[in-house]
Short mmCIF file of C-alpha atoms and ligand atoms in Angstrom, two decimals:
data_model
loop_
_atom_site.label_atom_id
_atom_site.label_comp_id
_atom_site.label_asym_id
_atom_site.label_seq_id
_atom_site.Cartn_x
_atom_site.Cartn_y
_atom_site.Cartn_z
CA UNK A 920 243.17 309.52 45.40
CA UNK A 921 240.04 310.10 47.41
CA UNK A 922 239.18 313.78 47.45
CA UNK A 923 236.72 313.50 50.34
CA UNK A 924 237.76 315.80 53.15
CA UNK A 925 237.97 314.69 56.78
CA UNK A 926 235.96 317.81 57.55
CA UNK A 927 232.24 317.28 56.94
CA UNK A 928 231.78 321.05 56.58
CA UNK A 929 234.27 321.10 53.71
CA UNK A 930 232.46 318.22 52.00
CA UNK A 931 229.23 320.23 52.09
CA UNK A 932 230.79 323.21 50.30
CA UNK A 933 230.94 321.64 46.79
CA UNK A 934 234.48 322.94 46.33
CA UNK A 935 235.74 324.04 42.96
CA UNK A 936 232.28 323.54 41.47
CA UNK A 937 232.95 325.98 38.64
CA UNK A 938 236.50 324.74 38.09
CA UNK A 939 237.43 328.29 37.15
CA UNK A 940 240.44 330.21 38.41
CA UNK A 941 239.53 332.67 41.16
CA UNK A 942 241.04 336.14 40.94
CA UNK A 943 240.70 338.93 43.46
CA UNK A 944 240.28 342.37 41.95
CA UNK A 945 242.74 345.13 42.88
CA UNK A 946 241.12 347.26 45.61
CA UNK A 947 238.81 344.46 46.72
CA UNK A 948 240.70 344.25 50.01
CA UNK A 949 239.88 347.91 50.61
CA UNK A 950 242.14 350.57 52.02
CA UNK A 951 244.86 350.63 54.66
CA UNK A 952 244.51 352.31 58.06
CA UNK A 953 247.25 352.78 60.66
CA UNK A 954 246.29 351.75 64.19
CA UNK A 955 247.30 353.44 67.46
CA UNK A 956 246.79 351.62 70.72
CA UNK A 957 246.40 353.13 74.20
CA UNK A 958 247.31 350.63 76.87
CA UNK A 959 246.00 352.52 79.86
CA UNK A 960 244.39 355.83 80.72
CA UNK A 961 247.00 358.58 80.69
CA UNK A 962 249.37 356.74 78.33
CA UNK A 963 250.21 357.82 74.80
CA UNK A 964 248.51 356.13 71.87
CA UNK A 965 251.23 354.04 70.24
CA UNK A 966 251.43 352.89 66.65
CA UNK A 967 251.00 349.10 66.53
CA UNK A 968 250.33 348.24 62.88
CA UNK A 969 247.54 348.50 60.36
CA UNK A 970 244.30 346.98 59.12
CA UNK A 971 242.50 346.85 55.80
CA UNK A 972 239.00 348.32 55.90
CA UNK A 973 236.52 350.07 53.60
CA UNK A 974 236.10 353.01 55.99
CA UNK A 975 237.31 354.38 59.32
CA UNK A 976 234.39 352.96 61.34
CA UNK A 977 235.05 349.41 60.18
CA UNK A 978 238.79 349.98 60.58
CA UNK A 979 238.11 350.58 64.29
CA UNK A 980 236.15 347.35 64.56
CA UNK A 981 238.89 345.35 62.82
CA UNK A 982 241.58 347.10 64.89
CA UNK A 983 239.78 346.06 68.08
CA UNK A 984 239.79 342.46 66.87
CA UNK A 985 243.38 342.52 65.67
CA UNK A 986 245.14 344.65 68.29
CA UNK A 987 242.81 344.80 71.28
CA UNK A 988 241.86 341.20 71.83
CA UNK A 989 244.71 340.21 74.10
CA UNK A 990 246.82 342.79 75.91
CA UNK A 991 245.33 345.61 77.99
CA UNK A 992 243.71 348.26 75.85
CA UNK A 993 241.46 351.18 76.75
CA UNK A 994 241.30 353.03 73.44
CA UNK A 995 242.26 352.84 69.75
CA UNK A 996 242.78 355.40 67.01
CA UNK A 997 242.77 354.71 63.29
CA UNK A 998 243.86 356.99 60.47
CA UNK A 999 244.13 356.40 56.75
CA UNK A 1000 247.72 355.47 55.89
CA UNK A 1001 247.53 357.89 52.98
CA UNK A 1002 246.92 360.75 55.44
CA UNK A 1003 250.17 360.20 57.35
CA UNK A 1004 252.75 362.80 56.43
CA UNK A 1005 256.31 361.81 57.24
CA UNK A 1006 259.84 362.98 56.52
CA UNK A 1007 261.83 360.96 54.03
CA UNK A 1008 263.79 358.22 55.73
CA UNK A 1009 266.82 359.51 53.83
CA UNK A 1010 266.65 362.85 55.63
CA UNK A 1011 267.35 361.24 58.97
CA UNK A 1012 270.59 363.21 59.37
CA UNK A 1013 268.70 366.45 59.96
CA UNK A 1014 267.83 365.18 63.43
CA UNK A 1015 271.44 364.47 64.36
CA UNK A 1016 272.39 366.31 67.54
CA UNK A 1017 275.73 368.06 67.46
CA UNK A 1018 278.12 368.91 70.29
CA UNK A 1019 277.40 372.63 70.03
CA UNK A 1020 273.85 372.22 71.28
CA UNK A 1021 274.75 372.08 74.98
CA UNK A 1022 273.10 375.51 75.35
CA UNK A 1023 269.73 373.74 75.12
CA UNK A 1024 270.68 370.95 77.47
CA UNK A 1025 270.64 370.96 81.30
CA UNK A 1026 274.16 369.57 81.31
CA UNK A 1027 275.36 372.71 79.50
CA UNK A 1028 275.04 374.88 82.63
CA UNK A 1029 277.56 374.49 85.47
CA UNK A 1030 275.75 376.37 88.25
CA UNK A 1031 277.33 374.54 91.19
CA UNK A 1032 280.79 375.33 89.89
CA UNK A 1033 280.01 379.04 90.00
CA UNK A 1034 278.42 378.85 93.45
CA UNK A 1035 281.34 376.93 94.92
CA UNK A 1036 283.82 379.34 93.41
CA UNK A 1037 281.89 382.28 94.85
CA UNK A 1038 281.68 380.69 98.33
CA UNK A 1039 285.36 379.82 98.30
CA UNK A 1040 286.31 383.39 97.35
CA UNK A 1041 283.99 384.82 100.08
CA UNK A 1042 285.64 382.62 102.77
CA UNK A 1043 289.13 383.64 101.77
CA UNK A 1044 288.46 387.35 101.79
CA UNK B 278 258.06 357.44 37.62
CA UNK B 279 254.33 357.99 37.29
CA UNK B 280 252.15 359.17 34.45
CA UNK B 281 248.35 359.36 34.45
CA UNK B 282 247.91 356.62 37.02
CA UNK B 283 250.20 354.31 35.10
CA UNK B 284 252.95 352.75 37.12
CA UNK B 285 256.17 351.47 35.69
CA UNK B 286 256.50 347.84 36.57
CA UNK B 287 259.74 345.94 36.69
CA UNK B 288 258.99 342.78 34.81
CA UNK B 289 261.20 339.76 34.78
CA UNK B 290 261.14 337.12 32.10
CA UNK B 291 262.62 333.72 32.56
CA UNK B 292 264.22 332.44 29.39
CA UNK B 293 265.37 328.81 29.43
CA UNK B 294 268.16 328.77 31.94
CA UNK B 295 269.11 332.40 32.11
CA UNK B 296 267.32 335.51 33.21
CA UNK B 297 266.69 338.16 30.63
CA UNK B 298 267.73 341.59 31.80
CA UNK B 299 265.13 343.56 33.69
CA UNK B 300 262.63 345.14 31.30
CA UNK B 301 260.65 348.24 32.12
CA UNK B 302 257.03 347.73 31.23
CA UNK B 303 254.15 350.16 31.56
CA UNK B 304 250.94 348.78 32.94
CA UNK B 305 248.06 349.77 35.18
CA UNK B 306 248.48 348.72 38.77
CA UNK B 307 247.26 349.89 42.13
CA UNK B 308 248.37 353.37 43.03
CA UNK B 309 250.54 353.04 46.08
CA UNK B 310 250.59 356.76 46.73
CA UNK B 311 253.43 359.23 46.46
CA UNK B 312 255.16 358.21 49.63
CA UNK B 313 256.29 354.91 48.23
CA UNK B 314 258.29 355.74 45.17
CA UNK B 315 258.96 352.20 44.06
CA UNK B 316 257.16 350.04 41.54
CA UNK B 317 254.92 347.14 42.26
CA UNK B 318 257.26 344.25 41.67
CA UNK B 319 256.11 341.33 39.65
CA UNK B 320 257.02 338.35 41.76
CA UNK B 321 258.36 335.51 39.75
CA UNK B 322 258.42 331.93 40.77
CA UNK B 323 261.10 329.46 39.91
CA UNK B 324 259.30 326.15 39.74
CA UNK B 325 262.44 324.20 40.41
CA UNK B 326 263.47 326.04 43.52
CA UNK B 327 263.12 324.46 46.89
CA UNK B 328 261.28 325.31 50.02
CA UNK B 329 264.17 326.17 52.26
CA UNK B 330 263.96 327.24 55.84
CA UNK B 331 260.61 327.27 57.53
CA UNK B 332 259.12 329.51 54.96
CA UNK B 333 261.64 330.73 52.43
CA UNK B 334 262.66 329.51 49.02
CA UNK B 335 266.36 329.31 48.37
CA UNK B 336 267.65 330.43 45.05
CA UNK B 337 269.04 327.48 43.06
CA UNK B 338 271.89 329.68 41.95
CA UNK B 339 272.69 333.32 42.49
CA UNK B 340 273.09 334.31 38.89
CA UNK B 341 270.26 336.78 39.09
CA UNK B 342 271.61 338.18 42.30
CA UNK B 343 274.80 339.14 40.50
CA UNK B 344 272.93 340.65 37.57
CA UNK B 345 270.81 342.84 39.77
CA UNK B 346 273.69 343.91 41.93
CA UNK B 347 275.24 345.46 38.86
CA UNK B 348 272.16 347.64 38.46
CA UNK B 349 272.18 348.80 42.07
CA UNK B 350 273.95 352.06 42.86
CA UNK B 351 277.25 350.89 44.47
CA UNK B 352 277.46 353.86 46.83
CA UNK B 353 273.94 353.33 48.15
CA UNK B 354 274.57 349.60 48.39
CA UNK B 355 277.60 350.17 50.62
CA UNK B 356 275.62 352.54 52.82
CA UNK B 357 272.81 349.96 53.03
CA UNK B 358 275.14 347.10 53.91
CA UNK B 359 276.98 349.20 56.49
CA UNK B 360 273.69 350.03 58.15
CA UNK B 361 272.81 346.34 58.42
CA UNK B 362 276.23 345.35 59.75
CA UNK B 363 275.86 348.05 62.43
CA UNK B 364 272.70 346.18 63.51
CA UNK B 365 270.32 348.94 62.36
CA UNK B 366 266.94 348.15 60.80
CA UNK B 367 265.86 348.97 57.26
CA UNK B 368 262.53 350.83 56.99
CA UNK B 369 260.07 351.00 54.06
CA UNK B 370 261.19 354.41 52.77
CA UNK B 371 264.87 353.46 52.74
CA UNK B 372 266.82 352.69 49.62
CA UNK B 373 267.31 348.95 49.28
CA UNK B 374 268.77 346.63 46.61
CA UNK B 375 266.10 345.24 44.30
CA UNK B 376 267.11 341.69 45.20
CA UNK B 377 266.67 342.44 48.92
CA UNK B 378 263.16 343.74 48.24
CA UNK B 379 262.28 340.76 46.06
CA UNK B 380 263.54 338.13 48.49
CA UNK B 381 261.80 339.81 51.43
CA UNK B 382 258.47 340.02 49.61
CA UNK B 383 258.78 336.35 48.84
CA UNK B 384 259.75 335.35 52.36
CA UNK B 385 257.10 337.43 54.14
CA UNK B 386 254.38 336.60 51.64
CA UNK B 387 254.97 332.85 51.98
CA UNK B 388 255.05 333.21 55.73
CA UNK B 389 251.67 335.01 55.58
CA UNK B 390 250.15 332.32 53.35
CA UNK B 391 251.42 329.66 55.78
CA UNK B 392 249.55 331.30 58.66
CA UNK B 393 246.30 331.47 56.68
CA UNK B 394 246.50 327.93 55.25
CA UNK B 395 247.83 326.63 58.58
CA UNK B 396 244.55 327.60 60.22
CA UNK B 397 242.68 325.07 58.06
CA UNK B 398 243.82 321.67 59.43
CA UNK B 399 243.22 322.85 63.00
CA UNK B 400 240.05 324.75 62.19
CA UNK B 401 238.59 321.41 61.11
CA UNK B 402 238.74 320.28 64.74
CA UNK B 403 237.08 323.25 66.44
CA UNK B 404 233.64 321.63 66.34
CA UNK B 405 235.05 318.37 67.68
CA UNK B 406 237.56 319.55 70.27
CA UNK B 407 237.12 317.56 73.51
CA UNK B 408 235.56 319.86 76.08
CA UNK B 409 234.76 323.51 76.43
CA UNK B 410 238.20 324.74 77.48
CA UNK B 411 239.96 322.98 74.59
CA UNK B 412 237.39 324.40 72.19
CA UNK B 413 237.90 327.95 73.50
CA UNK B 414 241.69 327.61 73.28
CA UNK B 415 241.54 326.20 69.74
CA UNK B 416 239.23 328.97 68.54
CA UNK B 417 241.56 331.56 70.07
CA UNK B 418 244.62 329.93 68.50
CA UNK B 419 243.09 329.68 65.03
CA UNK B 420 242.00 333.32 65.28
CA UNK B 421 245.57 334.26 66.22
CA UNK B 422 246.92 332.47 63.15
CA UNK B 423 244.61 334.46 60.87
CA UNK B 424 245.76 337.59 62.71
CA UNK B 425 249.39 336.59 62.04
CA UNK B 426 248.56 336.30 58.36
CA UNK B 427 247.15 339.87 58.41
CA UNK B 428 250.21 341.28 60.20
CA UNK B 429 252.54 339.61 57.73
CA UNK B 430 250.59 340.64 54.62
CA UNK B 431 250.85 344.21 55.91
CA UNK B 432 254.62 343.89 56.34
CA UNK B 433 254.95 342.56 52.77
CA UNK B 434 252.72 345.36 51.47
CA UNK B 435 255.19 347.97 52.75
CA UNK B 436 257.58 346.53 50.15
CA UNK B 437 255.21 347.33 47.30
CA UNK B 438 253.20 344.20 46.53
CA UNK B 439 249.46 344.59 47.03
CA UNK B 440 247.53 342.19 49.22
CA UNK B 441 245.30 341.29 46.28
CA UNK B 442 248.35 340.31 44.20
CA UNK B 443 249.60 338.09 47.03
CA UNK B 444 246.23 336.38 47.43
CA UNK B 445 246.03 335.82 43.69
CA UNK B 446 249.48 334.24 43.66
CA UNK B 447 248.42 331.92 46.48
CA UNK B 448 245.22 330.90 44.69
CA UNK B 449 247.00 330.27 41.39
CA UNK B 450 249.66 328.14 43.09
CA UNK B 451 252.42 330.53 42.03
CA UNK B 452 253.30 331.35 45.62
CA UNK B 453 253.83 328.56 48.16
CA UNK B 454 253.12 328.03 51.83
CA UNK B 455 254.63 325.76 54.46
CA UNK B 456 254.58 322.16 53.32
CA UNK B 457 253.33 320.71 56.62
CA UNK B 458 249.86 322.10 56.01
CA UNK B 459 249.37 319.81 53.02
CA UNK B 460 248.80 316.92 55.42
CA UNK B 461 245.47 316.14 57.09
CA UNK B 462 244.73 316.30 60.83
CA UNK B 463 243.17 312.83 61.12
CA UNK B 464 242.48 312.66 64.85
CA UNK B 465 242.41 314.96 67.88
CA UNK B 466 245.93 313.71 68.66
CA UNK B 467 247.08 315.26 65.37
CA UNK B 468 245.82 318.62 66.59
CA UNK B 469 247.88 318.28 69.76
CA UNK B 470 250.98 317.35 67.73
CA UNK B 471 250.44 320.36 65.44
CA UNK B 472 249.83 322.76 68.34
CA UNK B 473 252.86 321.47 70.21
CA UNK B 474 255.48 320.60 67.59
CA UNK B 475 254.58 322.54 64.45
CA UNK B 476 254.12 325.70 66.49
CA UNK B 477 257.39 324.96 68.28
CA UNK B 478 259.16 324.64 64.93
CA UNK B 479 257.52 327.85 63.73
CA UNK B 480 258.71 329.63 66.87
CA UNK B 481 262.33 328.57 66.27
CA UNK B 482 262.04 330.01 62.76
CA UNK B 483 260.19 333.16 63.81
CA UNK B 484 262.49 334.05 66.69
CA UNK B 485 265.46 333.78 64.32
CA UNK B 486 263.71 335.96 61.70
CA UNK B 487 262.62 338.56 64.29
CA UNK B 488 266.30 339.52 64.57
CA UNK B 489 266.49 340.19 60.84
CA UNK B 490 267.08 343.54 59.17
CA UNK B 491 263.66 344.61 57.90
CA UNK B 492 261.84 346.72 60.51
CA UNK B 493 258.18 346.00 59.63
CA UNK B 494 258.80 342.22 59.49
CA UNK B 495 260.62 342.25 62.84
CA UNK B 496 257.82 344.24 64.50
CA UNK B 497 255.17 341.85 63.16
CA UNK B 498 257.22 338.87 64.38
CA UNK B 499 257.61 340.29 67.87
CA UNK B 500 253.86 340.42 68.29
CA UNK B 501 253.50 337.00 66.68
CA UNK B 502 256.10 335.37 68.94
CA UNK B 503 254.33 336.75 72.01
CA UNK B 504 251.10 335.02 70.91
CA UNK B 505 252.91 331.84 69.86
CA UNK B 506 253.96 331.18 73.44
CA UNK B 507 250.28 330.53 74.21
CA UNK B 508 249.93 328.27 71.15
CA UNK B 509 252.88 326.17 72.22
CA UNK B 510 251.71 325.91 75.83
CA UNK B 511 248.15 324.90 75.00
CA UNK B 512 249.46 322.39 72.44
CA UNK B 513 251.94 320.94 74.91
CA UNK B 514 249.21 320.71 77.55
CA UNK B 515 246.83 318.83 75.23
CA UNK B 516 249.69 316.59 74.03
CA UNK B 517 250.77 315.70 77.58
CA UNK B 518 247.18 315.03 78.58
CA UNK B 519 246.96 312.31 75.91
CA UNK B 520 250.46 311.00 76.58
CA UNK B 521 249.70 310.68 80.31
CA UNK B 522 246.25 309.23 79.62
CA UNK B 523 244.71 305.83 78.95
CA UNK B 524 246.44 303.21 76.75
CA UNK B 525 244.07 304.14 73.92
CA UNK B 526 244.99 307.84 74.26
CA UNK B 527 248.70 307.02 74.31
CA UNK B 528 248.31 304.88 71.23
CA UNK B 529 246.49 307.71 69.49
CA UNK B 530 249.21 310.28 70.19
CA UNK B 531 251.98 307.80 69.27
CA UNK B 532 250.25 307.16 65.95
CA UNK B 533 249.98 310.90 65.29
CA UNK B 534 253.67 311.38 66.10
CA UNK B 535 254.64 308.59 63.71
CA UNK B 536 252.67 310.18 60.86
CA UNK B 537 253.82 313.76 61.52
CA UNK B 538 257.50 313.13 62.16
CA UNK B 539 258.58 313.20 58.52
CA UNK B 540 256.68 316.43 57.66
CA UNK B 541 258.19 317.97 60.80
CA UNK B 542 261.70 316.96 59.69
CA UNK B 543 260.89 318.52 56.31
CA UNK B 544 259.77 321.75 57.97
CA UNK B 545 263.10 323.57 58.05
CA UNK B 546 263.90 322.71 54.44
CA UNK B 547 266.61 320.66 52.70
CA UNK B 548 269.95 320.01 54.39
CA UNK B 549 272.62 322.70 54.09
CA UNK B 550 274.84 320.40 52.03
CA UNK B 551 272.19 320.28 49.25
CA UNK B 552 271.14 323.89 49.23
CA UNK B 553 273.33 326.57 47.79
CA UNK B 554 272.15 329.03 50.36
CA UNK B 555 273.05 332.53 49.55
CA UNK B 556 275.67 334.22 51.66
CA UNK B 557 274.22 337.53 50.52
CA UNK B 558 270.87 336.75 52.17
CA UNK B 559 272.70 335.95 55.38
CA UNK B 560 274.77 339.13 55.15
CA UNK B 561 271.62 341.17 54.52
CA UNK B 562 269.97 339.46 57.49
CA UNK B 563 267.10 338.13 55.43
CA UNK B 564 267.99 334.54 56.24
CA UNK B 565 269.08 334.35 59.86
CA UNK B 566 270.09 330.74 60.39
CA UNK B 567 270.80 327.75 58.18
CA UNK B 568 268.17 325.02 57.77
CA UNK B 569 270.27 322.46 59.62
CA UNK B 570 271.01 324.82 62.49
CA UNK B 571 267.33 325.55 63.02
CA UNK B 572 266.43 321.85 62.75
CA UNK B 573 269.12 321.03 65.30
CA UNK B 574 267.86 323.69 67.68
CA UNK B 575 264.34 322.29 67.38
CA UNK B 576 265.45 318.68 67.99
CA UNK B 577 267.55 319.74 70.94
CA UNK B 578 264.65 321.40 72.72
CA UNK B 579 261.72 319.16 71.83
CA UNK B 580 262.89 315.56 71.32
CA UNK B 581 263.66 315.20 75.07
CA UNK B 582 260.17 316.49 75.89
CA UNK B 583 258.69 313.73 73.69
CA UNK B 584 260.92 310.98 75.06
CA UNK B 585 260.15 312.18 78.62
CA UNK B 586 256.59 311.00 78.14
CA UNK B 587 257.73 307.51 77.14
CA UNK B 588 256.81 308.08 73.50
CA UNK B 589 259.01 307.13 70.57
CA UNK B 590 259.94 308.75 67.27
CA UNK B 591 260.06 306.72 64.06
CA UNK B 592 263.78 307.15 63.45
CA UNK B 593 266.27 304.68 64.92
CA UNK B 594 269.21 306.92 64.11
CA UNK B 595 267.83 309.84 66.09
CA UNK B 596 270.22 310.69 68.90
CA UNK B 597 272.35 313.54 70.12
CA UNK B 598 276.09 313.43 69.58
CA UNK B 599 277.19 314.79 72.94
CA UNK B 600 280.67 315.60 71.63
CA UNK B 601 279.47 317.93 68.86
CA UNK B 602 276.11 318.90 70.34
CA UNK B 603 274.55 318.00 66.99
CA UNK B 604 271.71 315.58 66.47
CA UNK B 605 272.06 312.58 64.19
CA UNK B 606 269.01 311.49 62.23
CA UNK B 607 268.06 309.69 59.04
CA UNK B 608 267.43 311.97 56.11
CA UNK B 609 263.71 312.36 55.52
CA UNK B 610 262.54 311.63 51.97
CA UNK B 611 263.42 314.86 50.14
CA UNK B 612 261.93 313.63 46.85
CA UNK B 613 258.59 313.29 48.58
CA UNK B 614 259.05 316.80 49.96
CA UNK B 615 259.44 318.13 46.41
CA UNK B 616 256.40 316.19 45.21
CA UNK B 617 254.22 317.58 48.00
CA UNK B 618 255.38 321.17 47.42
CA UNK B 619 254.52 320.86 43.77
CA UNK B 620 250.95 319.85 44.49
CA UNK B 621 251.23 316.10 45.09
CA UNK B 622 250.42 316.05 48.82
CA UNK B 623 247.23 314.61 50.29
CA UNK B 624 245.61 318.01 50.95
CA UNK B 625 247.13 320.54 48.52
CA UNK B 626 244.02 320.66 46.37
CA UNK B 627 241.60 320.82 49.25
CA UNK B 628 243.51 323.65 50.97
CA UNK B 629 243.52 325.87 47.88
CA UNK B 630 239.95 324.95 46.96
CA UNK B 631 238.76 326.01 50.43
CA UNK B 632 240.56 329.36 50.06
CA UNK B 633 239.07 329.85 46.58
CA UNK B 634 235.61 329.04 47.90
CA UNK B 635 236.04 331.60 50.67
CA UNK B 636 237.26 334.29 48.26
CA UNK B 637 234.46 333.56 45.80
CA UNK B 638 231.66 333.50 48.35
CA UNK B 639 232.91 336.47 50.37
CA UNK B 640 233.36 338.65 47.32
CA UNK B 641 229.89 340.20 47.33
CA UNK B 642 230.46 341.56 50.84
CA UNK B 643 233.85 343.05 49.98
CA UNK B 644 232.50 344.54 46.75
CA UNK B 645 229.43 345.99 48.44
CA UNK B 646 231.69 347.87 50.87
CA UNK B 647 234.38 348.75 48.36
CA UNK B 648 234.75 352.32 47.24
CA UNK B 649 236.20 352.20 43.71
CA UNK B 650 237.24 355.85 43.89
CA UNK B 651 239.33 355.24 47.01
CA UNK B 652 242.99 356.02 46.59
CA UNK B 653 244.79 352.93 47.83
CA UNK B 654 248.01 353.38 49.72
CA UNK B 655 250.60 351.06 51.17
CA UNK B 656 250.97 350.73 54.96
CA UNK B 657 253.32 353.34 56.41
CA UNK B 658 255.44 351.07 58.60
FE1 FE2 C 2278 251.25 331.82 63.73
FE1 FE2 C 2279 250.85 329.44 66.10
#
């Protein structure tokens, strides 16, 4: 089989010249940064994914390329993934709302009921 | 689980036809931080398994599945399966069966490799694309595909396999990528067929997978599908321009269709009747649709668009059975499919050699910027 590529650029590369296996060293793809994207002024920065970068400055550049090249974007944040502190996914139940929390909910206060009752009593007297 | 930077690694050994039980082995691997309390799984490759679905290997049997299920905590397994049947997503910190983790790493990793390798046949044509607008669109599309690879590698990393390990498995041939990219793009018409039909096939697969159970993979796919709509449209536009063009242009696009039809029919993997596809993977929402169902969906949407332009497809049996809604077609050559997956295609060697060249020649930049003392962590979500 002819190994010539249809791509003249590929033919110029002298592929597999050494014939040796190529191995990437652990850490060679740098560190992971989480990316937060702000779609417009006044909006929250929202988590959109992550990039690999050797430092925060380059992470910003890569984040612009990866997450800011298409949709509207006015600002980006990056932070090292290792610096994100989060609750364990297993502890999700601690956020469960229970029925007894109506005291901290607008629906837990029946003001109109009291006013109507008062007005009705005033009219009758 | 951790002592002096040593991580315990689950290590699987394949012995003749059976799997040895999981052995715990101590070795030095990347430190994935305290948040992710799992081990870096050694991905194994069954050389005889098939490329099923757009991007996923099917297990030839589910012996191992049963063995690993025994090791999984039954109470946690029930909780996990209940969560999935309620339609909830699984997130990186959640407990998950080891087989779920392993299959997902495999699926997402192969999908990522497919995006990266898939950029090569089209990238070849950037310098020769006809006209400025086509060149701009092709550059943008190829850049998107590399971006998709990055998003997917990140999703796989949340499951505990490092990006370096995935790249190494690609370069060594241990991990596969979509078979279609082992064929050359001979003319500009090939690029239009790839942009239109291969991207269309990928979209069918990706939309199905975006409704799966693993949160990070679904989120990556949502972004990917949004960008794919542009890929499909620009491919369709370039395809129609040739099909509605001069006799020479029509001949060129017909020739490309004839050559690409079999790889496209291969794309979704072997027919359901030949593949013992795992019900577990369907139940866990790792595999979202059967190969034949996805192929049928693709044919149903795109064959009429090809016929509309007065073009033909090299299969006399191809027609829709209106009664069943299913398409009839001749079986593509599945032996050839196996040969190409195992390295015998026209471009397998070139594709991997180009990736190796890029890794080798880009290394000095990555090393110059690398901080060896950096504590590496996995993506959070
Ligand atoms: Fe893509
Ligand atoms: Fe695409």
